[in-house]
């Protein structure tokens, strides 16, 4: 009886190992292809986003000049814009799409905060250089088709990563999550 249990346990363990190997061999190529598609879709977004964040840099400068230099939003913007600038200096082929997309989303949120700060203050809302600069940022948007293509690729990749078994393979082999790009709002 003990021999049968031992053999059965051995068969179950072997089936689990074989199943894990088959899952890894069938899941990794899809994950790799989908991650490459995300990176490929990110590359054409880099230049339009750089133009957008140049405008945000201008809006931040106008806000500082108008007396907003001591605000938390200003400090957050300066730090995140510096991070973006350093990331964007890297050539396309070596770009870290995850860090850039995360930083882009951070800048988008900070841009919304800056707009709310400007709108909520009569001093800033009545300063044409400030309102013109934030409007320039808000109207400089990347082509929606590029954003949609990137976000579609991310959605497909994240779907491939989801599920208990696929998530385990993804985590084991370093297929990290990718953020959807959230422009404007």
PDB file of C-alpha atoms in Angstrom:
ATOM      1  CA  UNK A   1       0.000   0.000   0.000  1.00  0.00           C
ATOM      2  CA  UNK A   2       2.758   2.441   0.923  1.00  0.00           C
ATOM      3  CA  UNK A   3       4.547   1.579  -2.303  1.00  0.00           C
ATOM      4  CA  UNK A   4       1.427   2.478  -4.325  1.00  0.00           C
ATOM      5  CA  UNK A   5       1.044   5.820  -2.567  1.00  0.00           C
ATOM      6  CA  UNK A   6       4.709   6.560  -3.183  1.00  0.00           C
ATOM      7  CA  UNK A   7       4.403   5.729  -6.883  1.00  0.00           C
ATOM      8  CA  UNK A   8       1.211   7.755  -7.211  1.00  0.00           C
ATOM      9  CA  UNK A   9       2.870  10.718  -5.522  1.00  0.00           C
ATOM     10  CA  UNK A  10       5.840  10.388  -7.876  1.00  0.00           C
ATOM     11  CA  UNK A  11       3.531  10.295 -10.918  1.00  0.00           C
ATOM     12  CA  UNK A  12       1.653  13.377  -9.677  1.00  0.00           C
ATOM     13  CA  UNK A  13       4.903  15.267  -9.097  1.00  0.00           C
ATOM     14  CA  UNK A  14       6.186  14.298 -12.561  1.00  0.00           C
ATOM     15  CA  UNK A  15       2.908  15.403 -14.160  1.00  0.00           C
ATOM     16  CA  UNK A  16       3.130  18.734 -12.352  1.00  0.00           C
ATOM     17  CA  UNK A  17       6.721  19.260 -13.491  1.00  0.00           C
ATOM     18  CA  UNK A  18       5.898  18.322 -17.078  1.00  0.00           C
ATOM     19  CA  UNK A  19       2.832  20.586 -16.965  1.00  0.00           C
ATOM     20  CA  UNK A  20       4.914  23.482 -15.646  1.00  0.00           C
ATOM     21  CA  UNK A  21       7.524  23.009 -18.371  1.00  0.00           C
ATOM     22  CA  UNK A  22       4.857  22.830 -21.088  1.00  0.00           C
ATOM     23  CA  UNK A  23       3.152  25.940 -19.683  1.00  0.00           C
ATOM     24  CA  UNK A  24       6.437  27.838 -19.627  1.00  0.00           C
ATOM     25  CA  UNK A  25       7.338  26.747 -23.159  1.00  0.00           C
ATOM     26  CA  UNK A  26       3.948  27.736 -24.553  1.00  0.00           C
ATOM     27  CA  UNK A  27       3.502  30.978 -22.585  1.00  0.00           C
ATOM     28  CA  UNK A  28       6.941  32.585 -22.905  1.00  0.00           C
ATOM     29  CA  UNK A  29       6.895  33.129 -26.692  1.00  0.00           C
ATOM     30  CA  UNK A  30       3.533  34.899 -26.499  1.00  0.00           C
ATOM     31  CA  UNK A  31       4.669  37.031 -23.571  1.00  0.00           C
ATOM     32  CA  UNK A  32       7.881  37.896 -25.386  1.00  0.00           C
ATOM     33  CA  UNK A  33       6.065  38.831 -28.595  1.00  0.00           C
ATOM     34  CA  UNK A  34       3.462  40.897 -26.753  1.00  0.00           C
ATOM     35  CA  UNK A  35       6.106  42.714 -24.681  1.00  0.00           C
ATOM     36  CA  UNK A  36       8.063  43.479 -27.860  1.00  0.00           C
ATOM     37  CA  UNK A  37       4.890  44.875 -29.416  1.00  0.00           C
ATOM     38  CA  UNK A  38       4.443  47.203 -26.425  1.00  0.00           C
ATOM     39  CA  UNK A  39       8.030  48.442 -26.772  1.00  0.00           C
ATOM     40  CA  UNK A  40       7.589  48.856 -30.519  1.00  0.00           C
ATOM     41  CA  UNK A  41       4.429  50.940 -30.019  1.00  0.00           C
ATOM     42  CA  UNK A  42       6.150  53.088 -27.374  1.00  0.00           C
ATOM     43  CA  UNK A  43       8.952  54.264 -29.682  1.00  0.00           C
ATOM     44  CA  UNK A  44       6.832  56.559 -31.919  1.00  0.00           C
ATOM     45  CA  UNK A  45       5.252  58.135 -28.817  1.00  0.00           C
ATOM     46  CA  UNK A  46       8.548  59.374 -27.417  1.00  0.00           C
ATOM     47  CA  UNK A  47       8.908  62.461 -29.651  1.00  0.00           C
ATOM     48  CA  UNK A  48       5.302  63.717 -29.309  1.00  0.00           C
ATOM     49  CA  UNK A  49       5.467  63.223 -25.552  1.00  0.00           C
ATOM     50  CA  UNK A  50       8.771  65.110 -25.416  1.00  0.00           C
ATOM     51  CA  UNK A  51       7.105  68.035 -27.213  1.00  0.00           C
ATOM     52  CA  UNK A  52       4.197  67.886 -24.760  1.00  0.00           C
ATOM     53  CA  UNK A  53       6.466  67.869 -21.733  1.00  0.00           C
ATOM     54  CA  UNK A  54       8.527  70.726 -23.145  1.00  0.00           C
ATOM     55  CA  UNK A  55       5.273  72.707 -22.977  1.00  0.00           C
ATOM     56  CA  UNK A  56       4.726  71.497 -19.412  1.00  0.00           C
ATOM     57  CA  UNK A  57       8.240  72.699 -18.600  1.00  0.00           C
ATOM     58  CA  UNK A  58       7.254  76.095 -20.011  1.00  0.00           C
ATOM     59  CA  UNK A  59       4.053  76.132 -17.971  1.00  0.00           C
ATOM     60  CA  UNK A  60       6.037  75.275 -14.856  1.00  0.00           C
ATOM     61  CA  UNK A  61       8.455  78.112 -15.589  1.00  0.00           C
ATOM     62  CA  UNK A  62       5.592  80.578 -16.104  1.00  0.00           C
ATOM     63  CA  UNK A  63       3.994  79.383 -12.870  1.00  0.00           C
ATOM     64  CA  UNK A  64       7.262  79.894 -10.984  1.00  0.00           C
ATOM     65  CA  UNK A  65       7.736  83.354 -12.501  1.00  0.00           C
ATOM     66  CA  UNK A  66       4.203  84.305 -11.409  1.00  0.00           C
ATOM     67  CA  UNK A  67       5.037  83.396  -7.810  1.00  0.00           C
ATOM     68  CA  UNK A  68       4.293  79.678  -7.601  1.00  0.00           C
ATOM     69  CA  UNK A  69       7.854  78.534  -6.942  1.00  0.00           C
ATOM     70  CA  UNK A  70       7.241  77.651  -3.308  1.00  0.00           C
ATOM     71  CA  UNK A  71       4.336  75.278  -3.970  1.00  0.00           C
ATOM     72  CA  UNK A  72       4.534  71.508  -3.630  1.00  0.00           C
ATOM     73  CA  UNK A  73       3.250  71.078  -7.192  1.00  0.00           C
ATOM     74  CA  UNK A  74       6.236  73.044  -8.469  1.00  0.00           C
ATOM     75  CA  UNK A  75       8.730  70.872  -6.628  1.00  0.00           C
ATOM     76  CA  UNK A  76       7.004  67.701  -7.816  1.00  0.00           C
ATOM     77  CA  UNK A  77       6.941  68.950 -11.402  1.00  0.00           C
ATOM     78  CA  UNK A  78      10.600  69.964 -11.414  1.00  0.00           C
ATOM     79  CA  UNK A  79      11.664  66.573 -10.047  1.00  0.00           C
ATOM     80  CA  UNK A  80       9.511  64.558 -12.462  1.00  0.00           C
ATOM     81  CA  UNK A  81      10.384  66.717 -15.475  1.00  0.00           C
ATOM     82  CA  UNK A  82      14.071  66.168 -14.680  1.00  0.00           C
ATOM     83  CA  UNK A  83      13.466  62.402 -14.542  1.00  0.00           C
ATOM     84  CA  UNK A  84      11.670  62.553 -17.909  1.00  0.00           C
ATOM     85  CA  UNK A  85      14.517  64.555 -19.428  1.00  0.00           C
ATOM     86  CA  UNK A  86      17.110  62.025 -18.284  1.00  0.00           C
ATOM     87  CA  UNK A  87      15.054  59.082 -19.547  1.00  0.00           C
ATOM     88  CA  UNK A  88      14.338  60.760 -22.878  1.00  0.00           C
ATOM     89  CA  UNK A  89      18.031  61.407 -23.582  1.00  0.00           C
ATOM     90  CA  UNK A  90      18.537  57.660 -24.049  1.00  0.00           C
ATOM     91  CA  UNK A  91      18.312  56.563 -27.721  1.00  0.00           C
ATOM     92  CA  UNK A  92      15.105  54.798 -28.820  1.00  0.00           C
ATOM     93  CA  UNK A  93      16.695  51.366 -29.007  1.00  0.00           C
ATOM     94  CA  UNK A  94      17.834  51.517 -25.383  1.00  0.00           C
ATOM     95  CA  UNK A  95      14.828  53.346 -23.944  1.00  0.00           C
ATOM     96  CA  UNK A  96      13.199  51.937 -20.828  1.00  0.00           C
ATOM     97  CA  UNK A  97       9.561  52.030 -21.917  1.00  0.00           C
ATOM     98  CA  UNK A  98       8.296  51.039 -18.469  1.00  0.00           C
ATOM     99  CA  UNK A  99      10.056  53.900 -16.675  1.00  0.00           C
ATOM    100  CA  UNK A 100       9.195  56.379 -19.419  1.00  0.00           C
ATOM    101  CA  UNK A 101       5.505  55.422 -19.486  1.00  0.00           C
ATOM    102  CA  UNK A 102       5.312  55.556 -15.694  1.00  0.00           C
ATOM    103  CA  UNK A 103       6.996  58.973 -15.671  1.00  0.00           C
ATOM    104  CA  UNK A 104       4.694  60.158 -18.476  1.00  0.00           C
ATOM    105  CA  UNK A 105       1.663  59.146 -16.420  1.00  0.00           C
ATOM    106  CA  UNK A 106       3.132  60.970 -13.416  1.00  0.00           C
ATOM    107  CA  UNK A 107       3.605  64.094 -15.547  1.00  0.00           C
ATOM    108  CA  UNK A 108       0.046  63.853 -16.827  1.00  0.00           C
ATOM    109  CA  UNK A 109      -1.248  63.800 -13.258  1.00  0.00           C
ATOM    110  CA  UNK A 110       1.008  66.684 -12.288  1.00  0.00           C
ATOM    111  CA  UNK A 111      -0.171  68.643 -15.341  1.00  0.00           C
ATOM    112  CA  UNK A 112      -3.773  68.191 -14.163  1.00  0.00           C
ATOM    113  CA  UNK A 113      -2.761  69.315 -10.669  1.00  0.00           C
ATOM    114  CA  UNK A 114      -1.039  72.377 -12.112  1.00  0.00           C
ATOM    115  CA  UNK A 115      -4.159  73.249 -14.130  1.00  0.00           C
ATOM    116  CA  UNK A 116      -6.323  72.893 -10.995  1.00  0.00           C
ATOM    117  CA  UNK A 117      -3.914  75.058  -8.995  1.00  0.00           C
ATOM    118  CA  UNK A 118      -3.926  77.739 -11.679  1.00  0.00           C
ATOM    119  CA  UNK A 119      -7.709  77.639 -12.085  1.00  0.00           C
ATOM    120  CA  UNK A 120      -8.255  77.761  -8.335  1.00  0.00           C
ATOM    121  CA  UNK A 121      -6.177  80.870  -7.775  1.00  0.00           C
ATOM    122  CA  UNK A 122      -7.286  84.295  -8.988  1.00  0.00           C
ATOM    123  CA  UNK A 123      -3.659  85.433  -9.055  1.00  0.00           C
ATOM    124  CA  UNK A 124      -2.564  82.658 -11.430  1.00  0.00           C
ATOM    125  CA  UNK A 125      -5.818  82.453 -13.398  1.00  0.00           C
ATOM    126  CA  UNK A 126      -5.531  86.144 -14.280  1.00  0.00           C
ATOM    127  CA  UNK A 127      -1.896  85.905 -15.429  1.00  0.00           C
ATOM    128  CA  UNK A 128      -1.898  85.462 -19.239  1.00  0.00           C
ATOM    129  CA  UNK A 129       1.629  84.001 -19.396  1.00  0.00           C
ATOM    130  CA  UNK A 130       0.567  81.258 -16.968  1.00  0.00           C
ATOM    131  CA  UNK A 131      -2.780  80.493 -18.598  1.00  0.00           C
ATOM    132  CA  UNK A 132      -1.275  80.610 -22.091  1.00  0.00           C
ATOM    133  CA  UNK A 133       1.504  78.220 -21.050  1.00  0.00           C
ATOM    134  CA  UNK A 134      -0.822  75.687 -19.444  1.00  0.00           C
ATOM    135  CA  UNK A 135      -3.136  75.888 -22.467  1.00  0.00           C
ATOM    136  CA  UNK A 136      -0.140  75.231 -24.747  1.00  0.00           C
ATOM    137  CA  UNK A 137       0.608  72.107 -22.699  1.00  0.00           C
ATOM    138  CA  UNK A 138      -2.984  70.906 -22.779  1.00  0.00           C
ATOM    139  CA  UNK A 139      -3.317  71.398 -26.535  1.00  0.00           C
ATOM    140  CA  UNK A 140      -0.036  69.697 -27.400  1.00  0.00           C
ATOM    141  CA  UNK A 141      -1.200  66.111 -27.449  1.00  0.00           C
ATOM    142  CA  UNK A 142       0.328  63.073 -29.121  1.00  0.00           C
ATOM    143  CA  UNK A 143      -1.621  61.646 -32.052  1.00  0.00           C
ATOM    144  CA  UNK A 144      -4.531  59.671 -30.567  1.00  0.00           C
ATOM    145  CA  UNK A 145      -3.853  56.766 -32.941  1.00  0.00           C
ATOM    146  CA  UNK A 146      -0.368  56.351 -31.452  1.00  0.00           C
ATOM    147  CA  UNK A 147      -1.715  56.422 -27.907  1.00  0.00           C
ATOM    148  CA  UNK A 148      -4.444  53.920 -28.811  1.00  0.00           C
ATOM    149  CA  UNK A 149      -1.970  51.583 -30.522  1.00  0.00           C
ATOM    150  CA  UNK A 150       0.290  51.644 -27.490  1.00  0.00           C
ATOM    151  CA  UNK A 151      -2.578  51.152 -25.028  1.00  0.00           C
ATOM    152  CA  UNK A 152      -4.005  48.307 -27.137  1.00  0.00           C
ATOM    153  CA  UNK A 153      -0.605  46.590 -27.113  1.00  0.00           C
ATOM    154  CA  UNK A 154      -0.384  47.023 -23.331  1.00  0.00           C
ATOM    155  CA  UNK A 155      -3.876  45.609 -22.868  1.00  0.00           C
ATOM    156  CA  UNK A 156      -3.029  42.566 -24.978  1.00  0.00           C
ATOM    157  CA  UNK A 157       0.245  42.029 -23.094  1.00  0.00           C
ATOM    158  CA  UNK A 158      -1.410  42.424 -19.690  1.00  0.00           C
ATOM    159  CA  UNK A 159      -4.114  39.968 -20.732  1.00  0.00           C
ATOM    160  CA  UNK A 160      -1.387  37.465 -21.657  1.00  0.00           C
ATOM    161  CA  UNK A 161       0.183  38.012 -18.223  1.00  0.00           C
ATOM    162  CA  UNK A 162      -3.075  37.550 -16.321  1.00  0.00           C
ATOM    163  CA  UNK A 163      -4.352  34.373 -14.809  1.00  0.00           C
ATOM    164  CA  UNK A 164      -2.782  32.407 -12.015  1.00  0.00           C
ATOM    165  CA  UNK A 165      -0.602  30.148 -14.149  1.00  0.00           C
ATOM    166  CA  UNK A 166       0.427  32.754 -16.728  1.00  0.00           C
ATOM    167  CA  UNK A 167       1.180  35.280 -13.972  1.00  0.00           C
ATOM    168  CA  UNK A 168       3.503  32.756 -12.352  1.00  0.00           C
ATOM    169  CA  UNK A 169       5.375  32.228 -15.627  1.00  0.00           C
ATOM    170  CA  UNK A 170       5.493  35.990 -16.261  1.00  0.00           C
ATOM    171  CA  UNK A 171       6.846  36.729 -12.791  1.00  0.00           C
ATOM    172  CA  UNK A 172       9.338  33.881 -12.920  1.00  0.00           C
ATOM    173  CA  UNK A 173      10.833  34.982 -16.239  1.00  0.00           C
ATOM    174  CA  UNK A 174      10.732  38.755 -15.639  1.00  0.00           C
ATOM    175  CA  UNK A 175       7.786  39.826 -17.770  1.00  0.00           C
ATOM    176  CA  UNK A 176       6.902  42.899 -15.716  1.00  0.00           C
ATOM    177  CA  UNK A 177       3.634  44.786 -15.913  1.00  0.00           C
ATOM    178  CA  UNK A 178       3.355  47.715 -18.338  1.00  0.00           C
ATOM    179  CA  UNK A 179       1.294  50.842 -17.655  1.00  0.00           C
ATOM    180  CA  UNK A 180      -1.423  52.149 -19.942  1.00  0.00           C
ATOM    181  CA  UNK A 181      -0.734  55.749 -21.000  1.00  0.00           C
ATOM    182  CA  UNK A 182      -3.293  58.202 -19.632  1.00  0.00           C
ATOM    183  CA  UNK A 183      -3.123  61.454 -21.590  1.00  0.00           C
ATOM    184  CA  UNK A 184      -5.067  64.514 -20.448  1.00  0.00           C
ATOM    185  CA  UNK A 185      -8.204  64.091 -18.503  1.00  0.00           C
TER     186      UNK A 185
END
